[in-house]
Short mmCIF file of C-alpha atoms and ligand atoms in Angstrom, two decimals:
data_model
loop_
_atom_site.label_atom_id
_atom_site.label_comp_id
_atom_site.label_asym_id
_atom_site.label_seq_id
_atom_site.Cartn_x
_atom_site.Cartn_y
_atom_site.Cartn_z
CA UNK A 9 -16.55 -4.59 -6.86
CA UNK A 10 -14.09 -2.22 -8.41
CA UNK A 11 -15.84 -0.83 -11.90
CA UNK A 12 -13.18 -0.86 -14.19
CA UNK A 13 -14.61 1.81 -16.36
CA UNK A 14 -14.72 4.41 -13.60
CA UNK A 15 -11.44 6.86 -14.00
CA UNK A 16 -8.90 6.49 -11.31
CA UNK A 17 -9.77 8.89 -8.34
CA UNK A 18 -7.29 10.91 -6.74
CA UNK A 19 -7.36 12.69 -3.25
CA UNK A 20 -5.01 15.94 -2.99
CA UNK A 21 -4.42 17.35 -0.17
CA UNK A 22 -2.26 20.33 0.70
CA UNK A 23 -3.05 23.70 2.86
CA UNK A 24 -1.82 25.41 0.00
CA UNK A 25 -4.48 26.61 -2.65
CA UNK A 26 -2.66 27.13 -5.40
CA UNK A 27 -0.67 23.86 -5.16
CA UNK A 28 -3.77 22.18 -4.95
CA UNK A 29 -5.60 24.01 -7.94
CA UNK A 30 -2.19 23.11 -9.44
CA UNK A 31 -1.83 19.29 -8.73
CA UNK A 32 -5.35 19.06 -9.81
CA UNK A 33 -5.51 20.84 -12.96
CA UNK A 34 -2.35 18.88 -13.74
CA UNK A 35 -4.02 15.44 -13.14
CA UNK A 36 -7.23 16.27 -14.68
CA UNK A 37 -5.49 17.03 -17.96
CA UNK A 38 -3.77 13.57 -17.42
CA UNK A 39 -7.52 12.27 -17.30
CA UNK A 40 -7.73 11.44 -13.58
CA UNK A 41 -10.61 12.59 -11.27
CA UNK A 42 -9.34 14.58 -8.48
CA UNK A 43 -11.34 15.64 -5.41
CA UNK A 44 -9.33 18.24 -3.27
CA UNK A 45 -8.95 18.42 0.26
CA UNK A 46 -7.16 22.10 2.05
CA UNK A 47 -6.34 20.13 5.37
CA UNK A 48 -5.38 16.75 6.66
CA UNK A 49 -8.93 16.12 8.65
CA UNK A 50 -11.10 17.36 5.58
CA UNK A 51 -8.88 14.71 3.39
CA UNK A 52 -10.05 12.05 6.22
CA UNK A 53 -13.82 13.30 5.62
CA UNK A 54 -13.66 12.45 2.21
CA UNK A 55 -11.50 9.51 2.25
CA UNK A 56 -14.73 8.06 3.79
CA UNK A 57 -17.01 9.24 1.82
CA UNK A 58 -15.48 8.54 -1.85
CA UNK A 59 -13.60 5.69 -3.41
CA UNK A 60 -9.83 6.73 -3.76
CA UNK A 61 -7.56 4.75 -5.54
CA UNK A 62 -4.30 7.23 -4.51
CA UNK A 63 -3.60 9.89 -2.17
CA UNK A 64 -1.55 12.67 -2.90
CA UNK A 65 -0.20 14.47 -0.15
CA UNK A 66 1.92 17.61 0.87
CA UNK A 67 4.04 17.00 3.87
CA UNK A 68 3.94 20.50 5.70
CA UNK A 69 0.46 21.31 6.65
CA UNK A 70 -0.78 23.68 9.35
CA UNK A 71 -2.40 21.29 11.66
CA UNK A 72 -2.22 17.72 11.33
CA UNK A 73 0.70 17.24 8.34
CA UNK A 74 1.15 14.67 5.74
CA UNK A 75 2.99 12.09 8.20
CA UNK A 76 -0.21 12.04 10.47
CA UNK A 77 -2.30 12.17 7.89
CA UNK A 78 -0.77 8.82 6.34
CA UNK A 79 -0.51 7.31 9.58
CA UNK A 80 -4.06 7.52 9.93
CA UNK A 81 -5.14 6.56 6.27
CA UNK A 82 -3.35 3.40 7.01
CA UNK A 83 -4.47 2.36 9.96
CA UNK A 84 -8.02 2.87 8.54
CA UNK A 85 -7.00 1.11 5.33
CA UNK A 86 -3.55 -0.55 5.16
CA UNK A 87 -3.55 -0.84 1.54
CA UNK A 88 -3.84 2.89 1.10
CA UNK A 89 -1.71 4.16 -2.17
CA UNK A 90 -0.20 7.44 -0.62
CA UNK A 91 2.57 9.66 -2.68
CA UNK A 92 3.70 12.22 -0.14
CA UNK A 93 5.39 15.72 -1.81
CA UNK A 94 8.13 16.91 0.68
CA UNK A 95 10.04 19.73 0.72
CA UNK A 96 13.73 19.87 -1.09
CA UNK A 97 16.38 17.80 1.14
CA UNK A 98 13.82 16.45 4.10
CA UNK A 99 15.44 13.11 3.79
CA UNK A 100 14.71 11.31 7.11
CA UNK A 101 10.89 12.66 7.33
CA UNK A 102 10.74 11.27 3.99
CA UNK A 103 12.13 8.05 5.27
CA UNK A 104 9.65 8.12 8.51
CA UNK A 105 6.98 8.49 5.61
CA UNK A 106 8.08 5.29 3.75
CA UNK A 107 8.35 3.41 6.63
CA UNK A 108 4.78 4.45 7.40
CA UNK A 109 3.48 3.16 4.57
CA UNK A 110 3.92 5.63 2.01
CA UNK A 111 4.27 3.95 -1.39
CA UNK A 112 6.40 7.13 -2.62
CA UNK A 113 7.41 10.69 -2.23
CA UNK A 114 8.03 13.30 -4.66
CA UNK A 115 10.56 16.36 -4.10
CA UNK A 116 9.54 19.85 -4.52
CA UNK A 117 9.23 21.53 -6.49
CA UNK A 118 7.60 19.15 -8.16
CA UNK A 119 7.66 18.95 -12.46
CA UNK A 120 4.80 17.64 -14.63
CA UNK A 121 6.13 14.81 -16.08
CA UNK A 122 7.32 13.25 -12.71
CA UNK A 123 4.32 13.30 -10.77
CA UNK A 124 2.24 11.92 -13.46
CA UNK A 125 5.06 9.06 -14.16
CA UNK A 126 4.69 8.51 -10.41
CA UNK A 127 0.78 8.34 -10.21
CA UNK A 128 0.34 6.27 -13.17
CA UNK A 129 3.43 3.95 -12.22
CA UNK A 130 1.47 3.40 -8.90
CA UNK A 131 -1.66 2.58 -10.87
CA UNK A 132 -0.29 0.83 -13.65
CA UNK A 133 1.46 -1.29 -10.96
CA UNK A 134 -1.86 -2.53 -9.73
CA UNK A 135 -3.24 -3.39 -13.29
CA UNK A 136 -0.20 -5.60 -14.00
CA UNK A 137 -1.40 -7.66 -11.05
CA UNK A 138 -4.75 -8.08 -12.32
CA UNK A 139 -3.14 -11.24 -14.41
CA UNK A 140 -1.62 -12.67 -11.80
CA UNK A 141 -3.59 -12.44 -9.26
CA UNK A 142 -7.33 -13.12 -10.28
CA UNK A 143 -10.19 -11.36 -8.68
CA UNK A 144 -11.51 -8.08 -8.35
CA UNK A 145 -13.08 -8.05 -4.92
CA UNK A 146 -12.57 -5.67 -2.41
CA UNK A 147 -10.80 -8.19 -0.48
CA UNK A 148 -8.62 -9.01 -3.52
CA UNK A 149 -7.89 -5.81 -4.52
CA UNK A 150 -6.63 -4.44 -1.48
CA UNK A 151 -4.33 -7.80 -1.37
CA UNK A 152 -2.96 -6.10 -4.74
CA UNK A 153 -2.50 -2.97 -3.23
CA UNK A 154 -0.19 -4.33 -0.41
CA UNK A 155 1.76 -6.70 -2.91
CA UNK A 156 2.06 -3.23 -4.81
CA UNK A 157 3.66 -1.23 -1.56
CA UNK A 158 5.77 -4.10 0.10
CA UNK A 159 7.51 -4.52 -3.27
CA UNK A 160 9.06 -1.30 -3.16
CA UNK A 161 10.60 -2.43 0.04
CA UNK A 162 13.14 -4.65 1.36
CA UNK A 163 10.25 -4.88 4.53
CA UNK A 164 9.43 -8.37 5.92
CA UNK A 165 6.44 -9.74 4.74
CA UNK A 166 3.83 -12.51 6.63
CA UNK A 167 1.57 -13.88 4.45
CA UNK A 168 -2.05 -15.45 6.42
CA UNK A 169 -5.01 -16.80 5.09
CA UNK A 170 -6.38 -20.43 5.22
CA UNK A 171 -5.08 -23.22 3.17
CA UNK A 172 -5.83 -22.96 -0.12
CA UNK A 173 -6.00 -19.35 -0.52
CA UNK A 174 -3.32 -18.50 -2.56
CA UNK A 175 -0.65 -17.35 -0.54
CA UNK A 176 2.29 -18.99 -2.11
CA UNK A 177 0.94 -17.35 -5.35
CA UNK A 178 1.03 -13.63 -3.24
CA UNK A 179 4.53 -14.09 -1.96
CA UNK A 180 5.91 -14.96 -5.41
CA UNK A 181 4.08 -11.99 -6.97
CA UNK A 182 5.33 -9.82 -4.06
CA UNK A 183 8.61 -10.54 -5.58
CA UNK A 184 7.99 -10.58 -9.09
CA UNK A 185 6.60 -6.83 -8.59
CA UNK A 186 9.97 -5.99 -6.68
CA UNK A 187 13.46 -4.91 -7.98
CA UNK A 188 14.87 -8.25 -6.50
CA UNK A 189 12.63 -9.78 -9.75
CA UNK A 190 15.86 -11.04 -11.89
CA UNK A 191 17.21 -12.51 -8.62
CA UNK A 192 15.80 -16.01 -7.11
CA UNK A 193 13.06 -16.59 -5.72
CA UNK A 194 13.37 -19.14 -3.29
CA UNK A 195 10.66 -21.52 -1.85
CA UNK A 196 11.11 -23.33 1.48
CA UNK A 197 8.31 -25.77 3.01
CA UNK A 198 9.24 -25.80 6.74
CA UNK A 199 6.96 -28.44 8.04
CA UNK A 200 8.29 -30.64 5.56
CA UNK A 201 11.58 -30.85 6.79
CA UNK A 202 12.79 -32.18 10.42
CA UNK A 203 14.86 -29.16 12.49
CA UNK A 204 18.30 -30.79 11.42
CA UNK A 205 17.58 -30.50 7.58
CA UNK A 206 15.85 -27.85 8.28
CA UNK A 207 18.87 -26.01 9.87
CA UNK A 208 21.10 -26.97 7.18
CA UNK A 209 18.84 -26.15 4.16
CA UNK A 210 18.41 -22.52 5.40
CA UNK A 211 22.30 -21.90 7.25
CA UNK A 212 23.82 -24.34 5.06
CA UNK A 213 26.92 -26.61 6.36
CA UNK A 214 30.69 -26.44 6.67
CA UNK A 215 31.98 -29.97 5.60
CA UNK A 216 32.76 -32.26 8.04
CA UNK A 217 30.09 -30.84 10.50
CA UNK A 218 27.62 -33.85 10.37
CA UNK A 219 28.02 -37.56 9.21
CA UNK A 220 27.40 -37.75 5.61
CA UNK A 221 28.15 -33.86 5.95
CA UNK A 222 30.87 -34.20 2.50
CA UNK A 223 31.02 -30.88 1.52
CA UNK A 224 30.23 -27.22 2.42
CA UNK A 225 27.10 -26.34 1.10
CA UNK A 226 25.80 -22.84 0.97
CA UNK A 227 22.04 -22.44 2.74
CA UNK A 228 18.79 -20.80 1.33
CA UNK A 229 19.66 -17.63 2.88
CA UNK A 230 23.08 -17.29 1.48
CA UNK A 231 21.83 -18.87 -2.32
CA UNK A 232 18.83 -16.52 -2.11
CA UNK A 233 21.22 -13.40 -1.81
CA UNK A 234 19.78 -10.46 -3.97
CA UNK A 235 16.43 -12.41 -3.92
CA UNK A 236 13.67 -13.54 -1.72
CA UNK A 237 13.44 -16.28 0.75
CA UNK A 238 9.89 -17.84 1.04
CA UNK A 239 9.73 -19.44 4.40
CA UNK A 240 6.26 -21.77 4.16
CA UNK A 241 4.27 -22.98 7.15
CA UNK A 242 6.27 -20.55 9.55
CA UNK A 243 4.37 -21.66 12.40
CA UNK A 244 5.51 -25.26 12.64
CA UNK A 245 9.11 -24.46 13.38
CA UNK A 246 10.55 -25.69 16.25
CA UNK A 247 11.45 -23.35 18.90
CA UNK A 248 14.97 -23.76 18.65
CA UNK A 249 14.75 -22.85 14.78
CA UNK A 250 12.58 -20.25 16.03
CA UNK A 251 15.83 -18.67 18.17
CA UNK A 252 17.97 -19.61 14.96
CA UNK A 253 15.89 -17.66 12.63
CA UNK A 254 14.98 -14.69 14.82
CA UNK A 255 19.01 -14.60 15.08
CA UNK A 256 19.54 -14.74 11.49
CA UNK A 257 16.93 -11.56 11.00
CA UNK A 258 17.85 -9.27 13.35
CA UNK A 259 21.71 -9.82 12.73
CA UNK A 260 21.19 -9.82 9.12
CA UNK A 261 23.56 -12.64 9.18
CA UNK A 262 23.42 -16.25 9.24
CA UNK A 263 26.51 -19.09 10.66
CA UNK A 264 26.52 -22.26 8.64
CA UNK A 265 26.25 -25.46 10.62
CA UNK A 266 29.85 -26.50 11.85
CA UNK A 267 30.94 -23.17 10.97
CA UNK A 268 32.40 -20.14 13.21
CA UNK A 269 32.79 -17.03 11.23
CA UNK A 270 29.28 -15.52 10.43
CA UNK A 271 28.23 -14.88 6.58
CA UNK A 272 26.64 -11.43 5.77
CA UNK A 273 22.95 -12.53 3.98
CA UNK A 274 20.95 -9.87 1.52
CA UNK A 275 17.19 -11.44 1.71
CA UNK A 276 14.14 -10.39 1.47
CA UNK A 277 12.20 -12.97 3.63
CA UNK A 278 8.38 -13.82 3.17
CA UNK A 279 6.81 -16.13 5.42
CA UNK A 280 3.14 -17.84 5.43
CA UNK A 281 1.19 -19.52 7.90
CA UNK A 282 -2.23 -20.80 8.06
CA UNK A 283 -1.56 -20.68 11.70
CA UNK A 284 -3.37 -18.72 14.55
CA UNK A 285 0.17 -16.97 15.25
CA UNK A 286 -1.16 -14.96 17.97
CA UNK A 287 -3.05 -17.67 19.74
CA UNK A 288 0.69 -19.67 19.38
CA UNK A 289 2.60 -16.92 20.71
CA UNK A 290 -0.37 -16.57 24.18
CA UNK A 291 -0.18 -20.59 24.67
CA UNK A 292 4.11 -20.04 24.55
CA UNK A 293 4.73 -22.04 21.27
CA UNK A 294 5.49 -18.89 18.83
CA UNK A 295 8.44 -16.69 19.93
CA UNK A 296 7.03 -12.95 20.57
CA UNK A 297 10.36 -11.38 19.57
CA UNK A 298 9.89 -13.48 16.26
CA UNK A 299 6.51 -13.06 15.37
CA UNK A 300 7.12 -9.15 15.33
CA UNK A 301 10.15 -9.55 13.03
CA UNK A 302 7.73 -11.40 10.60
CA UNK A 303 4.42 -9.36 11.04
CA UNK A 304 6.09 -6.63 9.90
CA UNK A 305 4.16 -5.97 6.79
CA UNK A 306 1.04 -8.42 6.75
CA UNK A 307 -0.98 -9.62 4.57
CA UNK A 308 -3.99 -11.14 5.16
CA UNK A 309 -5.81 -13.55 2.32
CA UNK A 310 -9.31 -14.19 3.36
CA UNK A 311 -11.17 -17.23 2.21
CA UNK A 312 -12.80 -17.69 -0.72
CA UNK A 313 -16.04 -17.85 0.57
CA UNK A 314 -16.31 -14.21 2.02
CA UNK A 315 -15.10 -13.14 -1.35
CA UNK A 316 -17.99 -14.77 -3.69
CA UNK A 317 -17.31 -11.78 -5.80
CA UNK A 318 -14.01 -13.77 -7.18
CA UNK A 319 -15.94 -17.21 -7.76
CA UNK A 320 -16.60 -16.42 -11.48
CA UNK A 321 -13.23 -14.92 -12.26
CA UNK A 322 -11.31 -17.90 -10.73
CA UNK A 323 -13.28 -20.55 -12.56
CA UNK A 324 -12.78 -18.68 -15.86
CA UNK A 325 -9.40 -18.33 -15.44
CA UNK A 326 -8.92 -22.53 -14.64
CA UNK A 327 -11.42 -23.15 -17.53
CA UNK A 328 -9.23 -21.33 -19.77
CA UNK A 329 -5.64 -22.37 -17.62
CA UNK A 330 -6.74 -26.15 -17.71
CA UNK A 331 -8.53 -26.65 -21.14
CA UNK A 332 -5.63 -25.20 -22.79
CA UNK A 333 -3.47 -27.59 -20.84
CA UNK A 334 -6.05 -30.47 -22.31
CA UNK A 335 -5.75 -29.22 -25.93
CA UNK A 336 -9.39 -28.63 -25.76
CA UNK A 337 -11.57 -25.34 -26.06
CA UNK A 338 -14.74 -24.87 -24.03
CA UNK A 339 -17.18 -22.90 -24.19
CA UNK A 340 -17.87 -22.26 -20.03
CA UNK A 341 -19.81 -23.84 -17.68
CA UNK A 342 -23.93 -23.80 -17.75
CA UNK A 343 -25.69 -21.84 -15.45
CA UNK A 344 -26.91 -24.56 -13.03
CA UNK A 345 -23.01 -25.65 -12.42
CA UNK A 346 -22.21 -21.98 -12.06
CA UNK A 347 -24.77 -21.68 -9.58
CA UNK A 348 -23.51 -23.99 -7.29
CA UNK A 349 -20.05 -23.01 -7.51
CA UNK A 350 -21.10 -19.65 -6.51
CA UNK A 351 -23.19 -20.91 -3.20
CA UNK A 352 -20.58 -23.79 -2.36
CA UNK A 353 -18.16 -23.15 1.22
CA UNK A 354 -15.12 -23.73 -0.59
CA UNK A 355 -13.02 -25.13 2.85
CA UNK A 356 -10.20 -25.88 0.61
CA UNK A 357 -10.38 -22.31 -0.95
CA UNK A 358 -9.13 -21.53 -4.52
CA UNK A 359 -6.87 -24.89 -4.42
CA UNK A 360 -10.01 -26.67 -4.32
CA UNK A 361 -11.99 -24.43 -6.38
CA UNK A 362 -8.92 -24.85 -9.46
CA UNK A 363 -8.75 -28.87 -8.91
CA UNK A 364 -12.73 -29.12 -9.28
CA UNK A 365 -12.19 -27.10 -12.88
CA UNK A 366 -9.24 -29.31 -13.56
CA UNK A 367 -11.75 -32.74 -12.64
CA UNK A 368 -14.27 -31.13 -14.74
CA UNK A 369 -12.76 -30.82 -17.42
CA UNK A 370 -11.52 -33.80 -17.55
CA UNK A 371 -14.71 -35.42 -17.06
CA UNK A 372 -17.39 -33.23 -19.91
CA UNK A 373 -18.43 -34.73 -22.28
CA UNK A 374 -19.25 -31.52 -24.27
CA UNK A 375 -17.98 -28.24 -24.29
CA UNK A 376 -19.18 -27.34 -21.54
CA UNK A 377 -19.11 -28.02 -17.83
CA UNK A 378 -22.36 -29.73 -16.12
CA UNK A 379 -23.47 -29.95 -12.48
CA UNK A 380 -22.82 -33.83 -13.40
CA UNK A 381 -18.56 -32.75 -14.05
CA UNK A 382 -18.33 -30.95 -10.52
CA UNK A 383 -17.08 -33.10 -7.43
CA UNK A 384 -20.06 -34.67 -5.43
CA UNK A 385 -19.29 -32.53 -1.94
CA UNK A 386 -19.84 -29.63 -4.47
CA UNK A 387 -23.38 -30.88 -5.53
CA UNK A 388 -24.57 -31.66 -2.29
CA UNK A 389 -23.77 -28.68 -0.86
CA UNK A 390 -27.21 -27.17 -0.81
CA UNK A 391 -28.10 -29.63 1.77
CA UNK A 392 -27.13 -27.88 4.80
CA UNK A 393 -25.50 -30.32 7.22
CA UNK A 394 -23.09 -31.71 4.87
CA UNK A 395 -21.81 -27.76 4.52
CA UNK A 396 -21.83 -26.12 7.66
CA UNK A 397 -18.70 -26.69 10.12
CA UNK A 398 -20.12 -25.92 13.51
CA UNK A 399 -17.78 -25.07 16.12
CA UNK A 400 -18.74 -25.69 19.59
CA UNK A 401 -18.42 -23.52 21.79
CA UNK A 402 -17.37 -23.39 25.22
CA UNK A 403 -19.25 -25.68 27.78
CA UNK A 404 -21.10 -23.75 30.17
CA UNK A 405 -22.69 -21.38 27.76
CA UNK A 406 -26.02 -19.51 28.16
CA UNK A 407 -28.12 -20.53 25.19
CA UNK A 408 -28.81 -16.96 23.94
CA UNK A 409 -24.66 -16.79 23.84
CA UNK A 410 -24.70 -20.46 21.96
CA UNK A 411 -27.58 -19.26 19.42
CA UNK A 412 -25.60 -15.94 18.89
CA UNK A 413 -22.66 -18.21 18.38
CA UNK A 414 -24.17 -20.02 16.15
CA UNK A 415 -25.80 -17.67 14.11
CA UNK A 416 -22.31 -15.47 13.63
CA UNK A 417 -20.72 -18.57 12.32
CA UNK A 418 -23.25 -19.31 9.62
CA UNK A 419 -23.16 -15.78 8.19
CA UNK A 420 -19.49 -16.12 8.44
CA UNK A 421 -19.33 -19.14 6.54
CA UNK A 422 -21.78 -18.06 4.32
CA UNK A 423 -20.42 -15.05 3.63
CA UNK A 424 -22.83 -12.66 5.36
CA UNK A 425 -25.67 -13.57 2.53
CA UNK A 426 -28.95 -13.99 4.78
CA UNK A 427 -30.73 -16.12 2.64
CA UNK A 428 -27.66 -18.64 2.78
CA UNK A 429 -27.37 -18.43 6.48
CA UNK A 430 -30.66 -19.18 6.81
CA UNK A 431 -30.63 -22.15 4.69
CA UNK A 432 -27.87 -23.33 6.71
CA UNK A 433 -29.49 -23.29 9.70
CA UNK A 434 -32.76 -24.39 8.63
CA UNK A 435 -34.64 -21.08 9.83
CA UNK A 436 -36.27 -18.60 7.70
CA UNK A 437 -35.28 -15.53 6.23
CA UNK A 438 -37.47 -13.44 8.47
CA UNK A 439 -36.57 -15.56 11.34
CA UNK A 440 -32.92 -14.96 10.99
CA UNK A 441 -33.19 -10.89 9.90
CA UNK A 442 -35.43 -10.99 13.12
CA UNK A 443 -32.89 -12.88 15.19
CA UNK A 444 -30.03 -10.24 13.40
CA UNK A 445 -31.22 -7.41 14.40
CA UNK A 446 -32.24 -8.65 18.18
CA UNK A 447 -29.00 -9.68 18.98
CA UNK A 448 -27.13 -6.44 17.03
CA UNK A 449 -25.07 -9.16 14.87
CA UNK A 450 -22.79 -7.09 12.46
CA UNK A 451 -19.92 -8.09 9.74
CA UNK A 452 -16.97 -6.84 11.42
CA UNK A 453 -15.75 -3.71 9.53
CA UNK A 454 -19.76 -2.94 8.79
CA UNK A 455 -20.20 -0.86 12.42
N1 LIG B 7 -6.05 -15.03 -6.86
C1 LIG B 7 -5.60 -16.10 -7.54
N2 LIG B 7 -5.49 -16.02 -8.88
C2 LIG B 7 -5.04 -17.09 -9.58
N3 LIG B 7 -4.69 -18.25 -9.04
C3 LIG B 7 -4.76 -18.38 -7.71
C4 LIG B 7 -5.21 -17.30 -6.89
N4 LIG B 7 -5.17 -17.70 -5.61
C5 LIG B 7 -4.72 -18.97 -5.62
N5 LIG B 7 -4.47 -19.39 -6.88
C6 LIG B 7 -4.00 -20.74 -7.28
O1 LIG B 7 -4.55 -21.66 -6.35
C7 LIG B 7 -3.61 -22.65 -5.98
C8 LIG B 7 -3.35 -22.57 -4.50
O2 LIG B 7 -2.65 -21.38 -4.19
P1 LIG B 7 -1.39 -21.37 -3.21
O3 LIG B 7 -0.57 -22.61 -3.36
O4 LIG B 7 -0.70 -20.09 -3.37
O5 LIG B 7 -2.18 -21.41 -1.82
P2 LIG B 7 -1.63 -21.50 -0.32
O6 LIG B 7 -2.38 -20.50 0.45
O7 LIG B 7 -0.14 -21.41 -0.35
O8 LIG B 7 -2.11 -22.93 0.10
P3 LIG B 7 -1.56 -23.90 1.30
O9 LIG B 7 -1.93 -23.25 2.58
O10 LIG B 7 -2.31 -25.15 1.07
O11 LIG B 7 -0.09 -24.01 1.09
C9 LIG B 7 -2.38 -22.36 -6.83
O12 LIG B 7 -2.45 -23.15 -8.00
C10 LIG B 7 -2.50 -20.91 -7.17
O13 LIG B 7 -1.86 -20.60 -8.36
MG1 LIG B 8 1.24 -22.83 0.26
#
């Protein structure tokens, strides 16, 4: 959980002492804590150790510099908030940088007032998202964090997470937070439309090119100049949309259906799946080429239930969304119902989680929200067949690999929480710790 009273932490790191001792006395006055780092591996050290919520970096350093340095953060931590400081007129490092994954760079020598508009713009930037986007996991907050450095880009963004999860509601923040916010934001579902439509809805047509075909029309990615183009359920395109749209990204450039001359486009394009892309791409239905254009910046939403820590937050936010809505005013939910929210699997994710609040509501009686007002899957959940999707594995298995198998997937879908796994597979806590430790079962991350 991120404790919103702590003070925002700041990492500087520069070879330099008395730029450090600068930055630092600078930021402290500004009421930041800042822990100091004199070289790019110490900075890696205590990026470990401490909770940073922005790196500040000089470029030139002895050693490793500020480019490896925020090569590395990142692929540790993706979200990472880096400012780099560069020296006067190093334009193209400075672009390396951003491309990197820098969220900004400052020019040296660097004034007062523009480093601290910079650091607090990058913080501030993630508070404004706290509305939006509800939740203050880990998980959650470092889906803020990349919403916060993509929109400061033109970059391509892919959007995963299971259904439900709330990543329509990312890609239009993604935009919202960028300077393409006063331009459209446009959404397209692409498994709802058949290739032909599809075609024309995102190329648009010259008239005359198909019957019924009266008029030009403009496509998505010509109307969505300026703006952003939300391309939904990427992964059930055909492959010759696939060709189409890889086309249309490299080239920048898009040719209506009918049409000859090619049409300069200005998009920034987000796409979502809830699709194993990869697995697609191996079995030959996803387009390699393409799936690189789109992974370009990802962001991954993970379910609901291995980030419990946003249960609370969600509900209070659809009490308050959907009562309103009702013209009535409640006063929560009692303990029992929050109880079981908090323990439910939650396959359909926040969706599910928002139209149980919506039933609910509809349903008290009271004020308040009973165990009787959630959806019956929801109050049977503690009985653990009715909640636990089992997977099988592949035929041929050794048992020890099945019971490993089995165990992983119950403290997946439980959310690593023991005493839940256990319930779901009937053993006890002791059992399962035992059974844990024998087989050296870890969250992955947690090595
Ligand atoms: N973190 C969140 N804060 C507030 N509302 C959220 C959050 N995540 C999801 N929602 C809400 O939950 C609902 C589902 O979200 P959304 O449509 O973005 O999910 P999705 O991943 O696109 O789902 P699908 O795969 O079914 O298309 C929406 O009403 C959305 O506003
Ligand atoms: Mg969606």
């Amino acid at each position: 959980m991120t404790d919103t009273t702590r003070r925002n932490r700041i990492l500087v790191v520069d070879d330099e002492k008395n730029q450090r001792e600068l930055y630092q006395l600078i930021l402290e006055d500004a009421g930041y804590e800042v822990i100091s780092a004199a070289s790019a591996q110490a900075a890696l050290r205590l990026y470990e150790e401490a909770e940073v919520d922005l790196v500040l970096t000089d470029f030139n350093m002895t050693g490793m510099d500020g480019l490896a340095l925020l090569k590395e953060l990142v692929a540790r931590e993706p979200s990472v908030i880096v400012v780099m400081i560069t020296a006067f007129g190093s334009v193209d490092s400075v672009k390396d940088a951003l491309r990197s994954g820098a969220y900004d760079y400052l020019e040296k020598p660097v004034d007062q007032e523009t480093l601290l508009r910079t650091v607090s713009e990058a913080l501030a930037g993630l508070r404004q998202l706290d509305g939006d986007i509800i939740g203050a996991s880990d998980a959650i907050e470092r889906v803020k964090r990349m919403i916060l450095k993509v929109a400061g880009s033109s970059s391509t963004v892919l959007v995963r997470g299971e259904s439900g999860t709330g990543k329509e509601k990312v890609a239009r923040s993604v935009h919202r937070a960028s300077q393409r916010s006063s331009n459209v934001f446009q959404a397209v579902n692409c498994a709802a439309l058949n290739e032909n439509l599809l075609e024309s809805e995102l190329f648009g047509h010259e008239k005359g090119s198909f019957t019924g075909a009266n008029a030009q029309k403009k496509g998505l990615f010509e109307t969505a100049s300026g703006g952003t183009l939300f391309l939904d359920e990427i992964g059930d395109v055909s492959p010759a949309m696939q060709v189409k749209l890889l086309r249309a990204l490299q080239e920048r450039e898009v040719t209506r259906v009918g049409g000859t001359k090619p049409v300069q486009v200005d998009v920034r394009l987000i796409a979502a799946t809830n699709r194993d892309l990869e697995v697609m791409v191996k079995d030959g239905r996803f387009r390699e080429d393409l799936y690189y254009r789109l992974n370009v910046i990802p962001i991954v939403i993970p379910p609901l239930r291995e980030r419990r820590d946003d249960i609370l937050a969600l509900t209070d936010f659809f009490v308050a969304k959907h009562s309103a809505a009702e013209g009535r005013r409640f006063r929560g939910i009692s303990a029992d119902a929050r109880k079981l929210l908090l323990e439910y699997g939650w396959p359909g994710n926040v969706r599910q989680l928002e139209s149980a609040v919506e039933r609910a509501i509809l349903l008290a009686e009271t004020d308040r929200i009973e165990v009787e007002d959630l959806p019956v899957e929801i109050r049977q959940a503690n009985e653990p067949s009715t909640n636990f999707a089992f997977k099988l594995p592949p035929e041929g298995i050794s048992f020890e690999d099945l019971e490993r198998s089995l165990i992983i997937q119950a403290m997946e879908q439980s959310g690593w929480n023991i005493t839940r796994a256990a319930k779901l597979l009937g053993l006890s806590f002791r059992t399962l710790q035992y059974r844990l430790e024998k087989f050296g079962i870890k969250k992955r991350g947690d090595e």
